[in-house]
Structures are given as C-alpha cells and as structure tokens.
C-alpha cells in the first residue's frame, strides 16, 4: 500500500484560494469545540447526502523532523496502517472499503493528515479505528523494515526518475538556505535508508497525541450528534506532552541562485523561478494582495503573462504562477514557463523577466484587480458545494496555526485589497536576491528519451 503526503502547496493555494470574495458568514460556517484533553473538533454541516468526510490532522510535518532523519514524518504516515493490538496490519483500509468508504493519508512540511469518506452511519466505526491508532500503534522490525523499502521505492518512482521533481527538490533546497522547508518531504535517500523502528516510535510518541491533533468532520451530522462520539473515542485518550515547533529561521539572503539540470528524459526544456514570500502567519497584510497578484498575472489563459508570452509574443507554450500562503513560516511565490518550439531558454527567461519588471514598475490596473476578485468569488461557490473542501481548508489552516476566524474572514480581506497594496506587495516579493531560478533541459548534443516538458514541482506539492 502506498501512502503519500501532499505538499502543499498546491493544497495551501487551493485551500484559501477556494474561498474568496464572499461575506464571512457565507463561507463554511463551521462549528467548533475542544475536548478536555485538548483535541480541537471542527464540524462543517452538509446535509445534501448521507455521507461524511472524517479527517484527523496532526500538527507535525517534515519540517519538524530532527536533523538526519528526513522522511520520518512520511514514513510514519505509512506505518500508521500497520496495525494495533485491535487491528492486524493492512486491515484499516480493508475495513473502510468493506463498509463502502475510501481512505488515504498525506504528509506535508507542516502537517500530516488521515481521512475517510464514508456513509454517515459508519462514522463511529472509522472514528473508533482512527482513535485506536492514535495511541495503540504497534511497530516492530518485521513490519517497519519492509515498509522502509516501500518508501525508498516510492522515492525512486516519484522523485529520482523524474527530472522535474528532482529539479524542484534542488530548487527548494536552494531557496531555503537554513529553514527546513528546503528538506525533501519524502526524505533524502541516504537518510531514508537508515530510518529505524526506534526513529518511528520516537516521532509517534512525541507528536501523535490528541492535544496536537484536530478532528474535522464535514457532512450529514450535527454537533449534538458528533460531539458525544468524539468524546467517546478521542476524549478518553490522555493528553500528550506539549510540543514546540522549534524551526530555524531563514537568514537574510543577498544573492540570486540558479540551478541547471540536464537529463535525457527531458524532451522539452522549461524555466521556473521561486521567490521567498510571506505567508498568512508571517505577514497577512502582504499575503492577501499576493493571492490577488498571482491570479492576475499567472492564473490560466486569461492571465496577463499568458496573453503577453503565449498569445502576443508567441515565445512560450505555457506560463503560470503559484503561491501557497498557508504555512507556519515563510511561503514561496513561483513563476514557470515552457518555451515554444526551439525558442532558447535564455530568451524566454529575458521575456519573463521583462514582464515581471513591468509589474514592478507599472503595477496592475483597477480592471485587472476587479476581474481577479470576481474569479476568486466565483470559485467559492464550487468550494462550498464540495463535501471535502471545507474540511481540507479548515484542517490545513488550523494545522499551521491560523484560526477559524481567519479562514472565515479571508474573503473580507481579499475584497478589501487595493491596487496600491498589490503593487507594493509585488515590489517586495519580486526581489531577485531572494530567489532561485531553475533551468531544466535535454542533454547537450546527447540522446533525448522524454517526450514533453518536465516542469519542476510547485512548492505546494507533497507526498501521499
């Protein structure tokens, strides 16, 4: 069984980017409670069908790993399916499936999550199983060491054989000079090969406790029905020790960096650049304008960069941006582009940099701002219709230290963003000294086996 973690990134951008432009009462309207042992409970009611999404988020991810044991957060995510005193290894997902549901898990830099989608009348079953493995996980070398081979193979298939993923990994390691966000979520191979049963148990015992977890349920249930179940299964688990996320902070950066990678699998070159950027935790005043900026310049075929580089100049076949502001510490703002035909990568880079310079020098217009807000507003309608979107948005946000009120008031902040705020935020984020540029190319004069462009992974991606 392969379990992964999601970076985020994209998830973070998806998270808050899915709930824009509405009055705060109209977003998810969650109800919250806290159990005596410190576990937070969040409910998003949705009575359109007799189903629920049950999620448990732990406030721990790969950025919390001790030095030298990278990948242990994701490895433990796999091992959580290896059984307890009450359940044989592998039975968790079989039982969920036998009851008509599905389940999975994910790990990112800031959190690890487990979820099940299942019929309302099976909620107590999955809740009992999830609570059981929160405290009763049983690990031995017999189950841990073979699973270590599984995650190493997962790294080989997802990262080591993917030039785009490898370049993205190298670029993050360069963007974050000291902060653990530069660490590979799945782990560095040479450290993964040494992960032990003791490493997994220590990480589990330190971080997996109700006071470090958030229960989020979305679907056909009321708080009066949910809370007694949460107290029955999770409320009886003793509170764990309080853990502090001691993150190394990023030093002042003084020079742009560049990572160039050639690989026979690359049939089409690509270009990308990551900038250090504020998150909603580090600078909420700039994060909301950057959400809007990303929408204006790099979201879809109607964006400013697409029109300039793909339609007008015909120098790129695709271009876009990404921004993931839901993080404990600093986030990143990215720009990527693929050259059209045999356009030289250096020429493409100059063209993209010229568009970035225009944004910094001339700013965005009121019309662009209004259209971006409307697009975000439209997407919120679909987010509220989704059973799982509210659970994911709230779980992710709370796991990085944001509050329910910050999630619910996000549309108000987006609505209040002005042209001047977007332009000021653009000038601050497009600082070359806080960036890394990636060139992904075929081998010079060598054989090419790949068919298309291999873009680096975006900062939000993680591992399942």
Tab-separated table of C-alpha atoms in Angstrom:
chain	number	residue	atom	x	y	z
A	1	UNK	CA	0.000	0.000	0.000
A	2	UNK	CA	1.365	3.359	-0.918
A	3	UNK	CA	0.525	6.355	1.242
A	4	UNK	CA	1.727	9.805	0.481
A	5	UNK	CA	1.895	13.284	1.654
A	6	UNK	CA	0.716	16.287	-0.218
A	7	UNK	CA	2.795	19.286	-0.298
A	8	UNK	CA	1.192	21.582	-0.124
A	9	UNK	CA	1.459	23.746	-1.691
A	10	UNK	CA	-0.864	23.431	-4.150
A	11	UNK	CA	-3.076	22.347	-1.340
A	12	UNK	CA	-2.446	25.570	0.506
A	13	UNK	CA	-3.166	27.630	-2.548
A	14	UNK	CA	-6.234	25.505	-3.153
A	15	UNK	CA	-7.157	25.872	0.457
A	16	UNK	CA	-7.692	29.547	0.886
A	17	UNK	CA	-7.903	30.291	-2.790
A	18	UNK	CA	-11.111	28.321	-2.870
A	19	UNK	CA	-12.992	30.579	-0.522
A	20	UNK	CA	-12.651	34.086	-1.807
A	21	UNK	CA	-14.747	37.104	-2.187
A	22	UNK	CA	-17.763	36.272	-0.053
A	23	UNK	CA	-19.091	37.822	3.076
A	24	UNK	CA	-17.596	35.958	6.023
A	25	UNK	CA	-20.857	34.358	7.177
A	26	UNK	CA	-21.236	32.707	3.810
A	27	UNK	CA	-18.021	30.657	3.699
A	28	UNK	CA	-18.073	27.368	5.623
A	29	UNK	CA	-19.758	28.493	8.859
A	30	UNK	CA	-18.019	25.776	10.910
A	31	UNK	CA	-18.856	24.865	14.488
A	32	UNK	CA	-16.024	24.176	16.894
A	33	UNK	CA	-15.409	22.595	20.288
A	34	UNK	CA	-12.413	21.449	22.297
A	35	UNK	CA	-12.247	18.192	24.223
A	36	UNK	CA	-10.869	18.133	27.762
A	37	UNK	CA	-7.635	16.567	26.515
A	38	UNK	CA	-7.037	19.494	24.146
A	39	UNK	CA	-8.176	17.960	20.863
A	40	UNK	CA	-9.903	20.512	18.680
A	41	UNK	CA	-13.172	19.472	16.984
A	42	UNK	CA	-14.471	21.213	13.862
A	43	UNK	CA	-17.736	20.455	12.069
A	44	UNK	CA	-18.896	21.656	8.646
A	45	UNK	CA	-22.507	20.595	8.200
A	46	UNK	CA	-23.609	19.470	4.733
A	47	UNK	CA	-26.848	17.515	4.601
A	48	UNK	CA	-27.149	17.007	0.852
A	49	UNK	CA	-26.277	13.298	1.103
A	50	UNK	CA	-25.971	10.791	3.994
A	51	UNK	CA	-22.161	10.779	3.882
A	52	UNK	CA	-19.320	12.330	5.869
A	53	UNK	CA	-15.629	13.147	5.487
A	54	UNK	CA	-13.746	12.305	8.677
A	55	UNK	CA	-10.256	13.800	8.993
A	56	UNK	CA	-7.610	13.882	11.706
A	57	UNK	CA	-4.814	16.415	11.197
A	58	UNK	CA	-1.616	16.253	13.258
A	59	UNK	CA	0.340	19.471	13.656
A	60	UNK	CA	3.609	17.918	12.561
A	61	UNK	CA	5.304	17.501	9.197
A	62	UNK	CA	8.654	17.048	7.566
A	63	UNK	CA	9.854	20.494	8.706
A	64	UNK	CA	9.585	19.239	12.302
A	65	UNK	CA	11.871	16.244	11.767
A	66	UNK	CA	15.135	16.032	13.714
A	67	UNK	CA	18.297	16.552	11.693
A	68	UNK	CA	19.493	13.385	9.972
A	69	UNK	CA	16.176	11.533	9.864
A	70	UNK	CA	14.481	13.244	6.943
A	71	UNK	CA	11.417	11.391	5.727
A	72	UNK	CA	10.393	10.094	9.145
A	73	UNK	CA	7.098	12.055	9.103
A	74	UNK	CA	6.085	10.488	5.804
A	75	UNK	CA	7.440	7.071	6.850
A	76	UNK	CA	5.291	7.136	9.997
A	77	UNK	CA	2.290	8.025	7.854
A	78	UNK	CA	2.820	4.698	6.062
A	79	UNK	CA	3.357	2.836	9.316
A	80	UNK	CA	0.061	4.082	10.771
A	81	UNK	CA	-1.571	1.439	8.589
A	82	UNK	CA	0.479	-1.370	10.161
A	83	UNK	CA	-1.852	-2.363	12.926
A	84	UNK	CA	-2.598	-2.101	16.618
A	85	UNK	CA	-3.490	-4.546	19.358
A	86	UNK	CA	-7.009	-4.496	17.940
A	87	UNK	CA	-6.271	-4.485	14.235
A	88	UNK	CA	-3.943	-6.530	12.031
A	89	UNK	CA	-1.537	-4.781	9.626
A	90	UNK	CA	-3.361	-3.666	6.496
A	91	UNK	CA	-6.850	-4.170	7.917
A	92	UNK	CA	-7.648	-0.461	8.343
A	93	UNK	CA	-8.258	0.287	4.677
A	94	UNK	CA	-9.848	-3.128	4.066
A	95	UNK	CA	-12.465	-2.430	6.734
A	96	UNK	CA	-13.153	1.044	5.365
A	97	UNK	CA	-13.580	-0.379	1.856
A	98	UNK	CA	-15.752	-3.239	3.100
A	99	UNK	CA	-18.086	-0.627	4.547
A	100	UNK	CA	-18.335	1.259	1.275
A	101	UNK	CA	-15.832	4.016	2.023
A	102	UNK	CA	-12.382	5.070	0.947
A	103	UNK	CA	-9.425	6.438	2.867
A	104	UNK	CA	-5.950	7.857	2.443
A	105	UNK	CA	-3.337	9.999	4.145
A	106	UNK	CA	-0.915	12.773	3.277
A	107	UNK	CA	2.183	14.467	4.659
A	108	UNK	CA	3.499	17.950	4.032
A	109	UNK	CA	6.084	20.225	5.610
A	110	UNK	CA	3.700	21.458	8.325
A	111	UNK	CA	1.129	18.686	8.891
A	112	UNK	CA	0.131	15.075	8.431
A	113	UNK	CA	-3.466	14.099	7.761
A	114	UNK	CA	-5.625	10.973	7.627
A	115	UNK	CA	-9.136	10.844	6.170
A	116	UNK	CA	-12.035	8.582	5.340
A	117	UNK	CA	-15.069	9.264	3.164
A	118	UNK	CA	-17.897	7.031	4.298
A	119	UNK	CA	-21.643	6.697	4.934
A	120	UNK	CA	-22.956	8.665	7.877
A	121	UNK	CA	-23.946	5.523	9.805
A	122	UNK	CA	-20.339	4.227	9.599
A	123	UNK	CA	-18.773	7.320	11.142
A	124	UNK	CA	-18.462	5.786	14.580
A	125	UNK	CA	-16.600	2.826	13.060
A	126	UNK	CA	-13.877	4.909	11.388
A	127	UNK	CA	-13.671	7.199	14.397
A	128	UNK	CA	-13.049	4.240	16.676
A	129	UNK	CA	-10.314	2.899	14.359
A	130	UNK	CA	-8.635	6.304	13.982
A	131	UNK	CA	-8.661	6.871	17.737
A	132	UNK	CA	-7.241	3.380	18.243
A	133	UNK	CA	-4.192	4.016	16.070
A	134	UNK	CA	-3.623	7.442	17.625
A	135	UNK	CA	-2.437	5.712	20.782
A	136	UNK	CA	-2.147	1.957	20.192
A	137	UNK	CA	0.095	1.674	17.117
A	138	UNK	CA	2.355	-1.377	17.367
A	139	UNK	CA	5.615	-1.403	15.429
A	140	UNK	CA	8.388	-3.953	15.119
A	141	UNK	CA	11.215	-4.547	12.680
A	142	UNK	CA	9.090	-7.201	10.983
A	143	UNK	CA	6.677	-4.574	9.651
A	144	UNK	CA	8.861	-1.451	9.699
A	145	UNK	CA	11.849	-2.586	7.641
A	146	UNK	CA	9.849	-3.962	4.671
A	147	UNK	CA	7.820	-0.720	4.627
A	148	UNK	CA	11.079	1.226	4.533
A	149	UNK	CA	11.806	-0.494	1.235
A	150	UNK	CA	8.376	0.673	0.040
A	151	UNK	CA	9.045	4.362	0.707
A	152	UNK	CA	12.512	4.111	-0.857
A	153	UNK	CA	10.879	2.655	-3.976
A	154	UNK	CA	8.286	5.447	-3.793
A	155	UNK	CA	11.109	7.977	-3.792
A	156	UNK	CA	12.691	6.278	-6.797
A	157	UNK	CA	9.460	6.316	-8.807
A	158	UNK	CA	8.231	9.789	-7.787
A	159	UNK	CA	11.473	11.755	-7.492
A	160	UNK	CA	14.626	10.009	-8.658
A	161	UNK	CA	13.237	9.095	-12.091
A	162	UNK	CA	11.504	12.443	-12.629
A	163	UNK	CA	13.807	15.272	-13.771
A	164	UNK	CA	11.152	17.856	-12.943
A	165	UNK	CA	10.707	16.533	-9.410
A	166	UNK	CA	14.470	16.344	-8.874
A	167	UNK	CA	14.959	19.916	-10.039
A	168	UNK	CA	12.111	21.128	-7.836
A	169	UNK	CA	13.704	19.384	-4.862
A	170	UNK	CA	17.058	21.018	-5.604
A	171	UNK	CA	15.455	24.431	-6.067
A	172	UNK	CA	13.668	24.315	-2.704
A	173	UNK	CA	16.895	23.249	-1.022
A	174	UNK	CA	18.490	26.347	-2.549
A	175	UNK	CA	15.577	28.721	-1.875
A	176	UNK	CA	15.537	27.892	1.834
A	177	UNK	CA	19.160	28.237	2.874
A	178	UNK	CA	18.547	27.288	6.523
A	179	UNK	CA	14.830	26.672	7.075
A	180	UNK	CA	13.651	23.028	6.979
A	181	UNK	CA	11.172	23.860	4.194
A	182	UNK	CA	14.161	23.122	1.989
A	183	UNK	CA	14.027	19.490	3.108
A	184	UNK	CA	12.507	16.858	0.845
A	185	UNK	CA	9.186	15.681	2.332
A	186	UNK	CA	9.751	12.100	1.302
A	187	UNK	CA	13.297	12.332	2.637
A	188	UNK	CA	16.852	12.323	1.341
A	189	UNK	CA	17.611	8.810	0.155
A	190	UNK	CA	20.755	8.260	2.234
A	191	UNK	CA	18.840	9.200	5.389
A	192	UNK	CA	15.759	7.185	4.455
A	193	UNK	CA	17.919	4.072	4.160
A	194	UNK	CA	18.803	4.390	7.866
A	195	UNK	CA	15.325	5.088	9.286
A	196	UNK	CA	14.590	2.626	12.079
A	197	UNK	CA	11.732	1.317	14.190
A	198	UNK	CA	13.066	3.388	17.072
A	199	UNK	CA	13.006	6.560	14.940
A	200	UNK	CA	9.369	5.929	14.020
A	201	UNK	CA	8.287	5.171	17.591
A	202	UNK	CA	10.024	8.254	18.972
A	203	UNK	CA	8.376	10.502	16.367
A	204	UNK	CA	4.976	8.868	17.032
A	205	UNK	CA	5.248	9.190	20.797
A	206	UNK	CA	6.367	12.809	20.590
A	207	UNK	CA	3.814	14.186	18.160
A	208	UNK	CA	0.789	11.900	17.901
A	209	UNK	CA	-1.438	12.974	20.779
A	210	UNK	CA	-4.953	14.452	20.962
A	211	UNK	CA	-3.703	17.865	22.081
A	212	UNK	CA	-1.604	18.044	18.897
A	213	UNK	CA	-4.459	16.916	16.637
A	214	UNK	CA	-7.536	18.416	15.006
A	215	UNK	CA	-10.662	16.410	14.231
A	216	UNK	CA	-12.539	17.821	11.244
A	217	UNK	CA	-15.817	16.283	10.116
A	218	UNK	CA	-17.852	17.518	7.164
A	219	UNK	CA	-21.180	16.140	6.079
A	220	UNK	CA	-24.546	14.892	7.254
A	221	UNK	CA	-24.206	15.277	11.008
A	222	UNK	CA	-24.869	17.914	13.678
A	223	UNK	CA	-22.601	18.975	16.525
A	224	UNK	CA	-25.077	17.474	19.010
A	225	UNK	CA	-24.521	14.116	17.311
A	226	UNK	CA	-20.802	14.498	16.653
A	227	UNK	CA	-19.529	15.726	19.997
A	228	UNK	CA	-20.635	12.701	22.084
A	229	UNK	CA	-18.932	10.411	19.553
A	230	UNK	CA	-15.748	12.491	19.643
A	231	UNK	CA	-15.740	12.424	23.433
A	232	UNK	CA	-16.363	8.651	23.453
A	233	UNK	CA	-13.492	7.738	21.118
A	234	UNK	CA	-10.983	10.604	21.273
A	235	UNK	CA	-11.876	12.205	24.595
A	236	UNK	CA	-10.698	9.196	26.606
A	237	UNK	CA	-7.153	9.385	25.211
A	238	UNK	CA	-4.779	11.034	27.711
A	239	UNK	CA	-3.285	14.357	26.760
A	240	UNK	CA	0.304	14.130	25.496
A	241	UNK	CA	3.208	16.383	26.321
A	242	UNK	CA	3.135	19.838	24.791
A	243	UNK	CA	5.396	20.060	21.751
A	244	UNK	CA	7.024	23.208	20.421
A	245	UNK	CA	7.888	23.667	16.778
A	246	UNK	CA	11.454	24.908	17.030
A	247	UNK	CA	12.100	25.995	13.471
A	248	UNK	CA	15.373	27.502	12.292
A	249	UNK	CA	14.595	30.851	10.709
A	250	UNK	CA	15.828	31.884	7.304
A	251	UNK	CA	18.787	34.338	7.310
A	252	UNK	CA	18.833	37.484	5.190
A	253	UNK	CA	19.575	36.477	1.604
A	254	UNK	CA	21.922	38.579	-0.523
A	255	UNK	CA	22.251	36.863	-3.893
A	256	UNK	CA	20.110	35.130	-6.529
A	257	UNK	CA	20.808	31.450	-7.130
A	258	UNK	CA	20.453	29.282	-10.219
A	259	UNK	CA	20.059	25.529	-10.624
A	260	UNK	CA	20.596	23.973	-14.058
A	261	UNK	CA	19.766	20.352	-14.779
A	262	UNK	CA	20.133	18.328	-17.965
A	263	UNK	CA	18.568	14.894	-18.371
A	264	UNK	CA	17.908	12.557	-21.325
A	265	UNK	CA	14.278	12.238	-20.200
A	266	UNK	CA	13.676	15.931	-20.871
A	267	UNK	CA	12.265	16.331	-24.370
A	268	UNK	CA	11.221	19.942	-23.853
A	269	UNK	CA	13.102	22.478	-21.770
A	270	UNK	CA	11.349	24.523	-19.073
A	271	UNK	CA	12.085	27.535	-16.886
A	272	UNK	CA	10.948	28.375	-13.362
A	273	UNK	CA	11.748	30.754	-10.521
A	274	UNK	CA	10.857	30.600	-6.839
A	275	UNK	CA	10.828	33.707	-4.603
A	276	UNK	CA	10.635	33.753	-0.819
A	277	UNK	CA	7.238	35.184	0.110
A	278	UNK	CA	5.222	35.927	3.238
A	279	UNK	CA	2.569	33.531	4.491
A	280	UNK	CA	-0.647	34.405	6.306
A	281	UNK	CA	1.248	33.629	9.509
A	282	UNK	CA	4.274	35.827	8.821
A	283	UNK	CA	2.639	38.800	7.072
A	284	UNK	CA	-1.110	38.673	6.481
A	285	UNK	CA	-1.081	42.227	5.119
A	286	UNK	CA	1.014	41.175	2.110
A	287	UNK	CA	-0.390	37.637	1.726
A	288	UNK	CA	-3.865	38.694	0.580
A	289	UNK	CA	-2.521	41.091	-2.112
A	290	UNK	CA	-0.166	38.343	-3.333
A	291	UNK	CA	-3.130	35.971	-3.665
A	292	UNK	CA	-4.718	38.531	-5.975
A	293	UNK	CA	-1.446	39.222	-7.798
A	294	UNK	CA	-0.981	35.539	-8.620
A	295	UNK	CA	-4.498	35.423	-10.015
A	296	UNK	CA	-3.895	38.485	-12.200
A	297	UNK	CA	-0.553	37.615	-13.728
A	298	UNK	CA	-0.441	33.839	-13.823
A	299	UNK	CA	-3.767	32.079	-13.398
A	300	UNK	CA	-4.991	30.485	-16.598
A	301	UNK	CA	-5.217	31.507	-20.217
A	302	UNK	CA	-6.725	34.925	-19.451
A	303	UNK	CA	-3.843	35.971	-17.199
A	304	UNK	CA	-1.501	38.830	-18.068
A	305	UNK	CA	1.600	36.630	-18.530
A	306	UNK	CA	-0.227	34.119	-20.744
A	307	UNK	CA	-1.520	36.873	-23.000
A	308	UNK	CA	1.902	38.519	-23.252
A	309	UNK	CA	4.163	35.482	-23.642
A	310	UNK	CA	1.949	32.848	-25.278
A	311	UNK	CA	-0.531	34.886	-27.348
A	312	UNK	CA	1.255	38.135	-28.253
A	313	UNK	CA	4.968	37.299	-28.316
A	314	UNK	CA	4.498	33.588	-29.156
A	315	UNK	CA	7.659	32.804	-27.209
A	316	UNK	CA	6.110	30.374	-24.679
A	317	UNK	CA	3.740	27.432	-24.984
A	318	UNK	CA	2.617	27.799	-21.385
A	319	UNK	CA	3.262	30.083	-18.421
A	320	UNK	CA	1.823	30.455	-14.941
A	321	UNK	CA	2.368	31.303	-11.295
A	322	UNK	CA	1.739	29.632	-7.950
A	323	UNK	CA	1.548	30.937	-4.410
A	324	UNK	CA	0.931	28.921	-1.244
A	325	UNK	CA	0.387	31.287	1.696
A	326	UNK	CA	-0.866	28.742	4.253
A	327	UNK	CA	2.297	27.846	6.142
A	328	UNK	CA	3.766	28.094	9.625
A	329	UNK	CA	6.721	30.124	8.360
A	330	UNK	CA	7.758	31.746	5.080
A	331	UNK	CA	5.991	30.721	1.895
A	332	UNK	CA	7.089	30.909	-1.745
A	333	UNK	CA	5.820	32.597	-4.900
A	334	UNK	CA	6.671	30.846	-8.163
A	335	UNK	CA	6.684	31.607	-11.887
A	336	UNK	CA	7.170	28.958	-14.582
A	337	UNK	CA	7.224	28.879	-18.374
A	338	UNK	CA	7.812	26.444	-21.231
A	339	UNK	CA	9.376	27.765	-24.452
A	340	UNK	CA	7.519	27.422	-27.725
A	341	UNK	CA	9.287	25.234	-30.290
A	342	UNK	CA	13.022	25.825	-30.368
A	343	UNK	CA	12.971	29.155	-28.521
A	344	UNK	CA	16.150	29.485	-26.489
A	345	UNK	CA	15.664	29.244	-22.726
A	346	UNK	CA	17.753	32.376	-22.198
A	347	UNK	CA	15.428	34.348	-24.495
A	348	UNK	CA	12.396	33.010	-22.643
A	349	UNK	CA	13.933	33.998	-19.321
A	350	UNK	CA	14.522	37.555	-20.568
A	351	UNK	CA	10.919	37.771	-21.766
A	352	UNK	CA	9.515	36.566	-18.428
A	353	UNK	CA	11.803	38.903	-16.507
A	354	UNK	CA	10.617	41.796	-18.687
A	355	UNK	CA	7.006	41.029	-17.745
A	356	UNK	CA	7.942	40.835	-14.069
A	357	UNK	CA	9.730	44.183	-14.415
A	358	UNK	CA	6.570	45.706	-15.936
A	359	UNK	CA	4.547	44.549	-12.941
A	360	UNK	CA	7.068	46.063	-10.550
A	361	UNK	CA	7.396	49.330	-12.500
A	362	UNK	CA	3.838	49.908	-13.721
A	363	UNK	CA	1.744	47.757	-11.402
A	364	UNK	CA	-1.659	46.230	-12.091
A	365	UNK	CA	-4.819	48.083	-13.078
A	366	UNK	CA	-8.126	48.511	-11.288
A	367	UNK	CA	-9.809	46.480	-14.033
A	368	UNK	CA	-7.375	43.583	-13.540
A	369	UNK	CA	-7.935	43.731	-9.802
A	370	UNK	CA	-11.726	43.668	-10.144
A	371	UNK	CA	-11.684	40.730	-12.555
A	372	UNK	CA	-9.327	38.738	-10.313
A	373	UNK	CA	-11.590	39.230	-7.320
A	374	UNK	CA	-14.606	38.145	-9.344
A	375	UNK	CA	-12.847	34.948	-10.452
A	376	UNK	CA	-11.985	34.108	-6.870
A	377	UNK	CA	-15.549	34.866	-5.847
A	378	UNK	CA	-16.905	32.511	-8.492
A	379	UNK	CA	-14.683	29.642	-7.375
A	380	UNK	CA	-16.028	29.929	-3.822
A	381	UNK	CA	-19.433	28.761	-4.957
A	382	UNK	CA	-18.000	25.436	-6.050
A	383	UNK	CA	-15.870	25.124	-2.908
A	384	UNK	CA	-18.895	25.327	-0.661
A	385	UNK	CA	-20.654	22.670	-2.700
A	386	UNK	CA	-17.842	20.171	-2.104
A	387	UNK	CA	-18.128	17.797	0.842
A	388	UNK	CA	-14.393	17.679	1.472
A	389	UNK	CA	-13.246	21.219	0.520
A	390	UNK	CA	-14.344	22.798	3.787
A	391	UNK	CA	-12.730	20.031	5.823
A	392	UNK	CA	-9.456	20.412	3.948
A	393	UNK	CA	-9.414	24.210	4.073
A	394	UNK	CA	-10.104	24.323	7.792
A	395	UNK	CA	-7.860	21.397	8.694
A	396	UNK	CA	-4.902	22.755	6.776
A	397	UNK	CA	-5.322	26.274	8.096
A	398	UNK	CA	-5.697	25.244	11.734
A	399	UNK	CA	-2.758	22.849	11.447
A	400	UNK	CA	-0.412	25.724	10.543
A	401	UNK	CA	-1.651	27.936	13.358
A	402	UNK	CA	-4.355	30.015	11.687
A	403	UNK	CA	-7.790	30.349	13.266
A	404	UNK	CA	-11.303	29.595	12.118
A	405	UNK	CA	-11.990	33.323	12.130
A	406	UNK	CA	-9.016	33.941	9.826
A	407	UNK	CA	-10.414	31.414	7.360
A	408	UNK	CA	-13.920	32.816	7.549
A	409	UNK	CA	-12.760	36.429	7.237
A	410	UNK	CA	-10.413	35.751	4.325
A	411	UNK	CA	-12.968	36.853	1.715
A	412	UNK	CA	-13.337	40.154	3.525
A	413	UNK	CA	-9.580	40.696	3.363
A	414	UNK	CA	-9.484	39.798	-0.320
A	415	UNK	CA	-12.367	42.132	-1.026
A	416	UNK	CA	-10.506	44.938	0.731
A	417	UNK	CA	-7.301	44.551	-1.310
A	418	UNK	CA	-6.445	47.665	-3.302
A	419	UNK	CA	-4.352	48.261	-6.395
A	420	UNK	CA	-1.716	50.013	-4.299
A	421	UNK	CA	-1.462	47.021	-1.942
A	422	UNK	CA	-0.977	44.602	-4.836
A	423	UNK	CA	1.669	46.819	-6.403
A	424	UNK	CA	3.524	47.287	-3.123
A	425	UNK	CA	3.458	43.529	-2.434
A	426	UNK	CA	4.750	42.814	-5.955
A	427	UNK	CA	7.710	45.132	-5.441
A	428	UNK	CA	8.609	43.328	-2.229
A	429	UNK	CA	8.185	39.751	-3.437
A	430	UNK	CA	9.972	40.102	-6.802
A	431	UNK	CA	13.367	40.514	-5.163
A	432	UNK	CA	15.972	38.603	-7.172
A	433	UNK	CA	18.236	38.317	-4.139
A	434	UNK	CA	15.581	36.122	-2.510
A	435	UNK	CA	15.058	33.810	-5.452
A	436	UNK	CA	16.291	30.690	-7.166
A	437	UNK	CA	15.937	30.073	-10.908
A	438	UNK	CA	15.696	26.611	-12.419
A	439	UNK	CA	16.609	25.566	-15.953
A	440	UNK	CA	15.549	22.087	-16.999
A	441	UNK	CA	16.998	20.998	-20.341
A	442	UNK	CA	17.749	17.977	-22.535
A	443	UNK	CA	21.392	16.844	-22.634
A	444	UNK	CA	23.610	18.984	-24.807
A	445	UNK	CA	24.066	17.070	-28.044
A	446	UNK	CA	23.023	13.851	-26.328
A	447	UNK	CA	20.081	11.464	-26.743
A	448	UNK	CA	16.614	12.513	-25.631
A	449	UNK	CA	14.117	9.918	-24.404
A	450	UNK	CA	11.470	12.201	-22.924
A	451	UNK	CA	8.501	13.498	-24.923
A	452	UNK	CA	7.402	16.696	-23.239
A	453	UNK	CA	8.356	19.420	-20.840
A	454	UNK	CA	9.084	18.385	-17.294
A	455	UNK	CA	8.228	21.292	-15.034
A	456	UNK	CA	9.636	21.368	-11.529
A	457	UNK	CA	7.213	20.522	-8.780
A	458	UNK	CA	5.489	23.516	-7.290
A	459	UNK	CA	6.090	24.392	-3.706
A	460	UNK	CA	2.717	23.175	-2.559
A	461	UNK	CA	3.082	19.577	-3.554
A	462	UNK	CA	3.612	16.833	-1.028
A	463	UNK	CA	3.651	13.091	-0.710
A	464	UNK	CA	0.851	10.571	-0.127
